[in-house]
Amino acid sequence: MKTLKFKHPVSNILIWLYALLSVYPLFWMIAYSLKNNDEIFVTNPFGLPTHFRFENYKTAWTSFNVPQYFTNSVIVSVVTVVFSLSFAVLFAYAVARMKWRLSGAVRVYMTIGMFVPVQVIMIPLAILMRDFHLANSYLTLIVPYIAFNLSFATLVFYGFFRSVPVDLEEAACIDGASIYRTFFSVMLPLIRPSIATMIIFVFLAAWNEFPIAMMLISKESLKTLPLGLLFFQGQFTTDWGAMGAAMTIASLPTLLLYMLFSEQVENALTVGSAVKG
Amino acid sequence: MRKYLGNKTAILLFILPALLLYTVVVFYPVIQVFYRSLFDWDGLSEAKFIFLDNYKRLFHDHIFYTSLYNSAVFAVIIAVVQITIGTLLAFAVAEVAMRGRKFVRITVFIPVVLSITVVCQLWLAMYNGEYGLINKLFEVFGLSYRQDWLTDKHTAIFALAAVNAWQYMGYHFALLLAGVKSIPESYMEAARIDGASKMKAHLRITMPMLGETYKFCLILAFTGGLNAFANMYIMTSGGPGTTTYTLTYMMFRSAFRVGEFGYGSASAAFLVIECLIVTLIINKLIARDPIVY
């Protein structure tokens, strides 16, 4: 059996062209974050900067609210990851392994949430947050972000818990461990790989979330990066380099995450297809 | 053991946080959307029950039909572009012999992890009529296609769809690649021995076997397209005129700009039904039992 060869140079070239097309805008953004207006518009719009103007980053960091936005994004994303995963893992264990009558129904009920697009419930969500007096606080973002990630996270953890042999719990029970002890010391370490996957998944979702933040946050001091960047176009018409720098800073965490764990990131995002379809 | 795993207190402690939060923040609002769509309500004062009047108004609103049309155009474009290119790339990258497959895999996926705001701002700059990259590119090649892509009512919706298709193509590519990789090598070998060309083998074997993946990609692209909001909100504000309105944008405007929460809820309720119908149709069209190897 000969190895199958990809013998079409034309399609090969097209594929390479597409790959370049998909990464060029990003390259262009990073390049212009190091240029001045003159170079961006007139002298050198396409290529690498002739002179690296790192002062753009300094301008972005000091003159605009980038540190504030960045801090808010970190707070919101980290708290969301911690709580949505904790709640989901507990829930998943109870429906996957513990014996009670309604476990199947409750699991299905939770799964329905995956089919609800955020946009659809924007209006009631806004009213709800107002009625709970959470509007314009960190919680107004964190609470919905946690809730929105629960359905999918529980489903993934559920799958993992189901694949663990029941002997382990039996052994722990015989050794006299409480159910809590069994959960934390025996079961939780076993599903570590899926927890890592979900950390990436939820972090990306929370870091990049836009519609809810746009609708619920109007206070400057609470804006997350996607929201803060929205108003840059107007503010920065005079200084494109600094705007590019701010956008690069905003993309850095997710880009780094992807560069370091590309395979896990892709897995984390595609794992949904197995269950959602 | 039965008693051990049937510990009522533990079960309650484990499920309550997730169950409460999900019910209040996700499930209850869905019911609210349908309920509130039956009222004339500005979000603040007393709501007046008007039964289906909001829907009647919706079906007489010409913006509603514009929105439906735009969402459909947007959804079809992103579905066709993403799935076609995604399929071709996935087949190519699955080849062991292809050079630079890792580079292609990574670069194609990068836009997926970027924030939609960053992507929109970036493309706003690229589409700009005066100093945008795209017009500059035409200039370099000596073509006179120079124009304002986003303020021209004929090109605006296509320009937006291109951005969305560009950003999330990688996601579909990753799904399809995972699908291709899960097909055992022996099928392709058998086709090879029978003398099928590469092209034919993919058309006759790989693609039918990817039925489940295609189903998911289609549902994802269509419901994503119908729900499209951020691209329009950031890049065109529904304009020029109403040429880039979608149902979600219409809903958002009704509720948060004009203060018609009841009417906005009716748009949202219609959106839910629309997405359900599309999902059902796709499920029907690609009805097949999942393949087990």
Coordinates of C-alpha atoms in Angstrom, one line a residue:
Chain A
M1 CA 0.0 0.0 0.0
K2 CA 1.5 3.2 -1.1
T3 CA 0.9 6.2 1.0
L4 CA -1.7 8.5 -0.5
K5 CA -0.1 11.6 -1.8
F6 CA -1.6 15.0 -2.2
K7 CA -0.6 15.7 -5.8
H8 CA -2.4 18.9 -6.7
P9 CA 0.0 21.8 -6.7
V10 CA -2.8 24.2 -7.6
S11 CA -5.0 23.3 -4.7
N12 CA -2.0 23.4 -2.5
I13 CA -1.3 26.9 -3.5
L14 CA -5.0 27.9 -2.9
I15 CA -4.8 26.4 0.6
W16 CA -1.7 28.4 1.4
L17 CA -3.4 31.5 0.1
Y18 CA -6.4 30.9 2.3
A19 CA -4.1 30.3 5.3
L20 CA -2.4 33.6 4.6
L21 CA -5.7 35.4 4.1
S22 CA -6.9 34.1 7.5
V23 CA -3.9 35.3 9.4
Y24 CA -3.0 38.5 7.5
P25 CA -5.5 40.8 9.1
L26 CA -4.0 39.9 12.5
F27 CA -0.5 40.4 11.2
W28 CA -1.6 43.8 9.8
M29 CA -3.1 44.8 13.2
I30 CA 0.1 43.9 15.1
A31 CA 2.2 45.6 12.4
Y32 CA 0.2 48.8 12.6
S33 CA 0.3 48.8 16.4
L34 CA 4.0 49.5 15.8
K35 CA 3.6 52.2 13.2
N36 CA 2.6 55.9 13.1
N37 CA -0.3 57.2 11.1
D38 CA 1.8 58.3 8.2
E39 CA 3.2 54.8 7.8
I40 CA -0.2 53.1 8.2
F41 CA -2.1 55.2 5.7
V42 CA 0.5 56.3 3.1
T43 CA 4.0 55.1 3.1
N44 CA 3.8 51.5 4.2
P45 CA 0.3 50.1 4.7
F46 CA 1.0 46.5 4.0
G47 CA 4.3 45.4 5.5
L48 CA 6.3 45.2 8.6
P49 CA 7.0 48.5 10.4
T50 CA 10.3 50.1 9.3
H51 CA 10.8 51.4 12.8
F52 CA 9.2 49.7 15.8
R53 CA 7.2 52.3 17.7
F54 CA 6.7 50.6 21.1
E55 CA 5.6 54.0 22.4
N56 CA 2.2 53.1 20.9
Y57 CA 1.8 50.5 23.6
K58 CA 2.8 53.0 26.3
T59 CA 0.2 55.4 24.9
A60 CA -2.5 52.8 24.8
W61 CA -1.6 51.7 28.3
T62 CA -1.3 55.1 30.0
S63 CA -3.7 57.4 28.1
F64 CA -6.7 55.2 27.7
N65 CA -8.5 52.9 30.1
V66 CA -6.8 49.8 28.9
P67 CA -5.5 48.7 32.3
Q68 CA -8.9 49.1 33.8
Y69 CA -10.6 47.1 31.0
F70 CA -7.9 44.5 31.2
T71 CA -8.4 44.1 35.0
N72 CA -12.2 43.9 34.6
S73 CA -11.8 41.2 31.9
V74 CA -9.5 39.2 34.2
I75 CA -11.8 39.5 37.2
V76 CA -14.9 38.6 35.3
S77 CA -13.3 35.7 33.4
V78 CA -11.5 34.1 36.3
V79 CA -14.5 34.3 38.7
T80 CA -16.7 32.9 35.9
V81 CA -14.4 30.0 35.3
V82 CA -14.1 29.1 39.0
F83 CA -17.8 29.1 39.8
S84 CA -19.2 27.7 36.6
L85 CA -16.8 24.8 36.7
S86 CA -17.4 24.2 40.5
F87 CA -21.1 24.2 40.1
A88 CA -21.1 22.1 37.0
V89 CA -18.8 19.4 38.3
L90 CA -20.9 19.0 41.5
F91 CA -24.1 18.9 39.5
A92 CA -22.7 16.4 36.9
Y93 CA -21.5 14.1 39.7
A94 CA -24.9 14.0 41.3
V95 CA -26.7 13.2 38.0
A96 CA -24.1 10.8 36.7
R97 CA -23.3 8.7 39.7
M98 CA -25.7 9.3 42.6
K99 CA -29.0 7.4 42.9
W100 CA -32.2 9.4 42.9
R101 CA -35.4 9.4 41.1
L102 CA -35.4 12.5 39.0
S103 CA -31.8 12.5 38.0
G104 CA -32.5 11.8 34.3
A105 CA -35.2 14.5 34.0
V106 CA -33.0 17.1 35.8
R107 CA -30.1 16.3 33.4
V108 CA -32.3 16.7 30.3
Y109 CA -33.7 20.0 31.7
M110 CA -30.2 21.3 32.1
T111 CA -29.3 20.3 28.6
I112 CA -32.0 22.4 27.1
G113 CA -30.0 25.5 28.0
M114 CA -27.5 24.7 25.2
F115 CA -30.0 25.5 22.6
V116 CA -30.9 29.0 24.0
P117 CA -29.0 31.7 22.2
V118 CA -28.0 34.6 24.4
Q119 CA -29.6 37.1 22.1
V120 CA -33.0 35.7 22.5
I121 CA -33.2 36.3 26.2
M122 CA -31.5 39.7 26.3
I123 CA -34.6 41.6 27.2
P124 CA -35.8 39.5 30.2
L125 CA -32.2 39.2 31.4
A126 CA -31.8 43.0 31.4
I127 CA -35.0 43.3 33.5
L128 CA -33.9 40.5 35.8
M129 CA -30.6 42.1 36.5
R130 CA -32.3 45.4 37.1
D131 CA -34.8 43.8 39.5
F132 CA -32.0 42.1 41.5
H133 CA -30.2 45.5 41.6
L134 CA -27.2 44.0 40.0
A135 CA -27.0 46.4 37.1
N136 CA -23.6 48.0 36.8
S137 CA -21.7 45.7 39.0
Y138 CA -19.3 42.9 38.3
L139 CA -22.1 40.4 39.2
T140 CA -24.3 41.6 36.4
L141 CA -21.8 40.0 34.0
I142 CA -20.5 37.2 36.2
V143 CA -23.9 35.7 37.1
P144 CA -25.2 35.3 33.5
Y145 CA -21.8 34.1 32.3
I146 CA -21.7 31.3 34.9
A147 CA -25.3 30.4 34.1
F148 CA -24.7 30.3 30.4
N149 CA -21.7 27.9 30.7
L150 CA -23.4 25.5 33.0
S151 CA -25.4 23.4 30.5
F152 CA -22.4 22.6 28.3
A153 CA -20.0 22.1 31.2
T154 CA -22.3 19.7 33.0
L155 CA -22.7 17.7 29.9
V156 CA -19.0 17.3 29.4
F157 CA -18.4 16.4 33.0
Y158 CA -21.3 14.0 33.0
G159 CA -19.7 12.1 30.1
F160 CA -16.5 11.8 32.0
F161 CA -18.0 10.7 35.2
R162 CA -20.0 8.0 33.4
S163 CA -16.8 6.5 32.1
V164 CA -15.2 6.0 35.6
P165 CA -15.7 2.5 36.9
V166 CA -18.0 2.2 39.8
D167 CA -15.6 0.0 41.7
L168 CA -13.7 3.0 42.8
E169 CA -16.6 4.4 44.7
E170 CA -17.3 1.0 46.2
A171 CA -13.7 0.7 47.4
A172 CA -13.8 4.2 48.9
C173 CA -17.2 3.4 50.6
I174 CA -15.8 0.2 52.1
D175 CA -12.7 2.1 53.3
G176 CA -15.1 4.4 55.2
A177 CA -14.8 7.6 53.2
S178 CA -17.8 9.9 53.2
I179 CA -19.5 10.7 49.9
Y180 CA -17.9 14.2 50.0
R181 CA -14.4 12.7 50.6
T182 CA -15.0 10.3 47.8
F183 CA -16.0 13.1 45.5
F184 CA -13.1 15.4 46.3
S185 CA -10.3 12.9 46.7
V186 CA -11.2 10.1 44.3
M187 CA -13.5 11.3 41.6
L188 CA -12.4 14.9 41.1
P189 CA -8.7 14.0 40.3
L190 CA -9.9 11.4 37.8
I191 CA -11.6 13.9 35.6
R192 CA -8.8 16.4 35.6
P193 CA -8.3 16.3 31.8
S194 CA -11.9 17.4 31.2
I195 CA -11.6 20.2 33.8
A196 CA -8.5 21.5 31.9
T197 CA -10.5 21.5 28.7
M198 CA -13.4 23.3 30.2
I199 CA -11.2 25.9 31.8
I200 CA -10.1 26.9 28.3
F201 CA -13.6 26.8 26.9
V202 CA -15.2 28.9 29.6
F203 CA -12.3 31.3 29.7
L204 CA -12.4 32.0 26.0
A205 CA -16.2 32.5 26.1
A206 CA -16.1 34.9 29.1
W207 CA -13.1 36.9 27.8
N208 CA -14.6 37.5 24.4
E209 CA -18.3 37.8 25.3
F210 CA -19.9 40.9 23.8
P211 CA -23.7 41.2 23.7
I212 CA -24.5 40.8 27.4
A213 CA -21.6 43.1 28.4
M214 CA -22.8 45.7 25.9
M215 CA -26.3 45.6 27.1
L216 CA -25.7 45.5 30.9
I217 CA -22.6 47.6 31.4
S218 CA -22.6 51.4 30.9
K219 CA -20.3 52.4 33.7
E220 CA -16.8 53.1 32.3
S221 CA -15.0 51.6 35.3
L222 CA -16.7 48.2 34.8
K223 CA -16.2 47.8 31.1
T224 CA -14.5 44.7 29.8
L225 CA -12.1 44.7 26.9
P226 CA -14.5 43.9 24.1
L227 CA -16.7 46.7 25.3
G228 CA -13.9 49.2 25.9
L229 CA -12.5 48.6 22.5
L230 CA -15.8 49.5 20.9
F231 CA -15.5 53.1 21.6
F232 CA -11.9 53.4 20.5
Q233 CA -12.7 54.1 16.9
G234 CA -14.1 57.5 17.8
Q235 CA -11.6 58.4 20.5
F236 CA -8.5 57.3 18.5
T237 CA -9.1 58.7 15.1
T238 CA -6.0 60.7 15.6
D239 CA -3.8 57.9 16.8
W240 CA -4.2 54.6 15.0
G241 CA -1.0 53.1 16.2
A242 CA -2.2 53.3 19.8
M243 CA -5.6 51.8 18.8
G244 CA -3.8 48.9 17.2
A245 CA -1.7 48.5 20.4
A246 CA -4.9 48.4 22.5
M247 CA -6.4 45.8 20.3
T248 CA -3.3 43.7 20.3
I249 CA -3.2 43.9 24.1
A250 CA -6.8 42.7 24.3
S251 CA -6.1 39.8 22.0
L252 CA -2.9 38.7 23.7
P253 CA -4.3 36.4 26.4
T254 CA -6.4 34.4 24.0
L255 CA -3.7 34.3 21.4
L256 CA -1.1 33.1 23.9
L257 CA -3.5 30.5 25.2
Y258 CA -4.0 29.3 21.7
M259 CA -0.3 29.4 20.7
L260 CA 0.6 27.4 23.8
F261 CA -2.2 24.9 23.8
S262 CA -3.4 24.9 20.2
E263 CA -4.6 21.3 20.2
Q264 CA -6.4 21.6 23.5
V265 CA -8.1 24.8 22.5
E266 CA -9.4 23.3 19.3
N267 CA -10.5 20.2 21.2
A268 CA -12.2 22.3 23.8
L269 CA -14.2 24.2 21.2
T270 CA -15.0 21.2 19.0
V271 CA -15.9 18.8 21.9
G272 CA -19.3 20.4 21.7
S273 CA -20.1 18.9 18.4
A274 CA -20.2 15.4 19.8
V275 CA -22.9 16.3 22.2
K276 CA -24.7 19.3 20.7
G277 CA -25.7 17.9 17.3
Chain B
M1 CA -23.7 1.3 48.7
R2 CA -27.2 2.2 47.6
K3 CA -27.6 4.4 50.7
Y4 CA -24.1 5.8 50.2
L5 CA -24.9 7.0 46.6
G6 CA -28.4 8.0 47.6
N7 CA -27.4 10.5 50.3
K8 CA -30.2 13.1 50.0
T9 CA -28.3 15.9 51.6
A10 CA -25.3 15.4 49.4
I11 CA -27.5 15.3 46.3
L12 CA -29.2 18.6 47.2
L13 CA -25.9 20.3 48.0
F14 CA -24.4 19.1 44.7
I15 CA -27.3 20.1 42.4
L16 CA -28.8 23.2 44.0
P17 CA -26.3 25.9 43.0
A18 CA -26.3 24.9 39.3
L19 CA -30.0 24.2 39.2
L20 CA -31.1 27.5 40.8
L21 CA -28.8 29.7 38.7
Y22 CA -29.7 28.0 35.5
T23 CA -33.4 28.1 36.2
V24 CA -33.4 31.8 37.1
V25 CA -31.0 33.2 34.5
V26 CA -31.5 30.9 31.5
F27 CA -34.8 29.0 31.7
Y28 CA -37.1 31.5 33.3
P29 CA -36.1 34.3 30.8
V30 CA -37.1 32.0 27.9
I31 CA -40.6 31.6 29.3
Q32 CA -40.6 35.4 30.0
V33 CA -39.9 36.1 26.3
F34 CA -43.0 34.3 25.3
Y35 CA -45.1 35.7 28.1
R36 CA -44.0 39.3 27.7
S37 CA -44.6 39.2 23.9
L38 CA -48.3 39.2 24.7
F39 CA -48.1 42.6 26.4
D40 CA -47.8 46.2 25.5
W41 CA -45.0 47.1 27.9
D42 CA -42.3 49.7 28.1
G43 CA -40.2 47.8 30.7
L44 CA -41.1 50.2 33.5
S45 CA -44.8 51.0 33.8
E46 CA -47.8 48.7 34.1
A47 CA -48.0 46.1 31.3
K48 CA -51.2 45.9 29.2
F49 CA -52.3 42.5 28.0
I50 CA -52.9 42.7 24.2
F51 CA -52.6 39.0 23.3
L52 CA -51.3 38.6 19.8
D53 CA -51.3 42.2 18.7
N54 CA -47.5 42.4 18.9
Y55 CA -47.3 39.6 16.4
K56 CA -49.9 41.2 14.1
R57 CA -47.8 44.3 14.2
L58 CA -44.7 42.3 13.5
F59 CA -46.2 40.7 10.4
H60 CA -47.2 44.2 9.1
D61 CA -43.8 45.7 9.8
H62 CA -41.7 46.1 6.7
I63 CA -38.5 46.1 8.8
F64 CA -39.4 42.6 10.0
Y65 CA -39.3 41.3 6.4
T66 CA -36.1 43.2 5.7
S67 CA -34.6 41.6 8.8
L68 CA -35.8 38.2 7.8
Y69 CA -34.3 38.6 4.4
N70 CA -31.0 39.9 5.7
S71 CA -30.7 37.1 8.2
A72 CA -31.4 34.6 5.6
V73 CA -28.8 36.0 3.2
F74 CA -26.3 36.3 6.0
A75 CA -26.9 32.7 7.2
V76 CA -26.7 31.2 3.7
I77 CA -23.5 33.0 2.9
I78 CA -21.7 32.0 6.0
A79 CA -23.0 28.4 5.8
V80 CA -21.9 28.0 2.2
V81 CA -18.5 29.7 2.6
Q82 CA -17.6 28.1 5.9
I83 CA -18.6 24.6 5.0
T84 CA -17.2 24.6 1.5
I85 CA -13.8 26.0 2.4
G86 CA -13.8 24.1 5.7
T87 CA -14.3 20.8 3.9
L88 CA -11.6 21.5 1.3
L89 CA -9.1 22.5 4.0
A90 CA -10.0 19.6 6.2
F91 CA -9.5 17.1 3.4
A92 CA -6.1 18.7 2.5
V93 CA -4.8 18.9 6.1
A94 CA -5.9 15.3 6.8
E95 CA -3.3 14.2 4.2
V96 CA -0.1 13.1 5.8
A97 CA 1.9 14.2 2.7
M98 CA 0.7 17.8 2.7
R99 CA 3.4 20.3 3.5
G100 CA 2.9 22.8 6.3
R101 CA -0.3 21.3 7.5
K102 CA 0.4 22.3 11.0
F103 CA 0.8 25.9 9.9
V104 CA -2.4 25.9 7.9
R105 CA -4.3 24.3 10.8
I106 CA -3.1 26.9 13.3
T107 CA -3.5 30.0 11.1
V108 CA -7.0 29.1 10.0
F109 CA -8.1 28.7 13.5
I110 CA -6.6 31.8 15.0
P111 CA -9.5 34.2 14.1
V112 CA -11.8 32.0 16.2
V113 CA -10.1 32.9 19.4
L114 CA -10.2 36.6 18.8
S115 CA -12.8 38.8 20.4
I116 CA -15.6 39.8 18.0
T117 CA -15.0 43.5 18.8
V118 CA -11.4 43.3 17.8
V119 CA -12.3 41.5 14.6
C120 CA -15.0 44.0 13.7
Q121 CA -12.8 47.0 14.5
L122 CA -10.1 45.5 12.4
W123 CA -12.4 45.0 9.4
L124 CA -13.9 48.4 9.8
A125 CA -10.4 49.7 9.2
M126 CA -9.9 47.4 6.3
Y127 CA -13.2 48.3 4.6
N128 CA -12.7 52.0 5.1
G129 CA -13.3 53.9 1.8
E130 CA -10.5 56.3 2.2
Y131 CA -7.5 54.5 3.6
G132 CA -8.8 50.9 4.0
L133 CA -6.6 48.0 3.1
I134 CA -9.0 46.5 0.7
N135 CA -9.3 49.5 -1.5
K136 CA -5.6 49.9 -1.3
L137 CA -5.2 46.4 -2.5
F138 CA -7.3 47.1 -5.6
E139 CA -5.2 50.2 -6.1
V140 CA -2.1 48.2 -6.1
F141 CA -3.5 45.9 -8.8
G142 CA -4.6 48.9 -10.8
L143 CA -8.3 48.0 -10.4
S144 CA -10.9 50.7 -9.8
Y145 CA -13.2 48.9 -7.4
R146 CA -12.5 51.6 -4.8
Q147 CA -15.7 52.1 -2.7
D148 CA -17.2 52.4 0.7
W149 CA -18.1 48.8 1.4
L150 CA -20.1 49.3 4.5
T151 CA -22.1 52.4 3.6
D152 CA -23.2 51.1 0.2
K153 CA -26.6 49.4 0.5
H154 CA -25.8 46.8 -2.1
T155 CA -22.5 45.6 -0.5
A156 CA -23.0 46.2 3.2
I157 CA -24.7 42.8 4.2
F158 CA -22.2 40.9 2.1
A159 CA -19.3 42.8 3.7
L160 CA -20.6 41.8 7.1
A161 CA -21.2 38.2 6.1
A162 CA -17.6 38.0 4.8
V163 CA -16.3 39.1 8.2
N164 CA -18.3 36.5 10.1
A165 CA -17.5 33.8 7.5
W166 CA -13.8 34.7 7.8
Q167 CA -13.8 34.7 11.6
Y168 CA -15.6 31.4 12.2
M169 CA -14.4 29.4 9.2
G170 CA -11.7 27.8 11.4
Y171 CA -14.3 26.5 13.8
H172 CA -16.1 24.6 11.0
F173 CA -12.7 23.5 9.7
A174 CA -11.8 22.0 13.1
L175 CA -15.1 20.2 13.4
L176 CA -14.7 18.7 9.9
L177 CA -11.1 17.8 10.5
A178 CA -12.0 16.0 13.6
G179 CA -14.7 14.2 11.6
V180 CA -12.4 13.2 8.8
K181 CA -9.8 11.9 11.3
S182 CA -12.3 9.7 13.0
I183 CA -13.0 7.8 9.7
P184 CA -10.9 4.6 9.7
E185 CA -8.1 4.5 7.1
S186 CA -9.4 1.2 5.8
Y187 CA -12.3 2.8 4.0
M188 CA -10.0 5.0 1.9
E189 CA -7.6 2.1 1.3
A190 CA -10.5 0.0 0.0
A191 CA -11.6 2.8 -2.4
R192 CA -8.0 3.2 -3.5
I193 CA -7.7 -0.5 -4.3
D194 CA -11.0 -0.3 -6.3
G195 CA -9.4 2.3 -8.4
A196 CA -11.3 5.4 -7.2
S197 CA -9.5 8.7 -7.5
K198 CA -8.9 10.8 -4.5
M199 CA -11.7 13.2 -5.4
K200 CA -14.2 10.4 -6.0
A201 CA -13.3 8.7 -2.8
H202 CA -13.9 11.9 -0.8
L203 CA -17.2 12.5 -2.6
R204 CA -18.5 9.0 -2.2
I205 CA -17.1 7.9 1.1
T206 CA -15.8 10.7 3.3
M207 CA -18.6 13.2 2.8
P208 CA -21.4 10.8 3.4
M209 CA -19.7 9.5 6.5
L210 CA -19.5 13.0 7.8
G211 CA -23.3 13.3 7.8
E212 CA -23.5 14.0 11.5
T213 CA -20.7 16.6 11.4
Y214 CA -22.4 18.4 8.4
K215 CA -25.6 18.4 10.3
F216 CA -24.0 20.1 13.2
C217 CA -22.1 22.6 11.1
L218 CA -25.3 23.5 9.2
I219 CA -27.3 24.0 12.3
L220 CA -24.5 26.1 13.8
A221 CA -24.1 28.3 10.8
F222 CA -27.8 28.8 10.2
T223 CA -28.8 29.5 13.8
G224 CA -25.7 31.7 14.2
G225 CA -26.6 33.6 11.1
L226 CA -30.2 34.1 12.1
N227 CA -29.1 35.3 15.5
A228 CA -26.4 37.6 14.1
F229 CA -26.1 40.8 16.1
A230 CA -22.6 41.9 17.1
N231 CA -21.3 42.3 13.5
M232 CA -24.2 44.6 12.7
Y233 CA -24.2 46.4 15.9
I234 CA -20.5 47.3 15.8
M235 CA -19.9 47.7 12.1
T236 CA -23.1 49.3 10.6
S237 CA -25.7 49.9 13.3
G238 CA -28.2 48.2 11.0
G239 CA -27.5 50.7 8.2
P240 CA -27.3 52.1 5.7
G241 CA -31.0 52.6 6.2
T242 CA -32.2 49.2 7.3
T243 CA -30.2 47.2 4.9
T244 CA -28.2 45.2 7.5
Y245 CA -31.1 44.8 10.1
T246 CA -31.5 41.3 11.5
L247 CA -34.2 40.1 13.8
T248 CA -31.9 40.3 16.8
Y249 CA -30.9 43.8 15.9
M250 CA -34.5 44.7 15.5
M251 CA -35.3 43.2 18.9
F252 CA -32.5 45.0 20.5
R253 CA -33.6 48.3 19.0
S254 CA -37.2 47.9 20.0
A255 CA -36.4 47.1 23.6
F256 CA -33.3 49.2 24.4
R257 CA -33.6 52.2 22.0
V258 CA -37.3 52.8 21.6
G259 CA -38.5 51.2 24.9
E260 CA -41.0 48.7 23.4
F261 CA -40.2 45.7 25.4
G262 CA -43.3 43.8 24.5
Y263 CA -42.7 44.2 20.8
G264 CA -39.1 43.3 21.2
S265 CA -40.1 40.2 23.0
A266 CA -42.3 39.2 20.1
S267 CA -39.3 39.5 17.8
A268 CA -37.3 37.3 20.2
A269 CA -40.1 34.7 20.4
F270 CA -40.3 34.6 16.7
L271 CA -36.6 34.1 16.5
V272 CA -36.8 31.1 18.9
I273 CA -39.5 29.5 16.7
E274 CA -37.5 30.3 13.5
C275 CA -34.4 28.6 14.9
L276 CA -36.4 25.6 16.0
I277 CA -37.9 25.2 12.5
V278 CA -34.5 25.5 10.8
T279 CA -33.0 23.0 13.1
L280 CA -35.9 20.6 12.5
I281 CA -35.6 21.0 8.7
I282 CA -31.8 20.3 8.7
N283 CA -32.4 17.3 10.9
K284 CA -35.0 16.0 8.5
L285 CA -32.8 16.6 5.5
I286 CA -29.8 14.8 6.9
A287 CA -31.7 12.1 8.6
R288 CA -29.4 9.2 9.2
D289 CA -28.4 6.9 12.0
P290 CA -25.0 7.8 13.5
I291 CA -22.4 5.5 12.0
V292 CA -20.6 3.2 14.4
Y293 CA -17.3 1.8 13.3

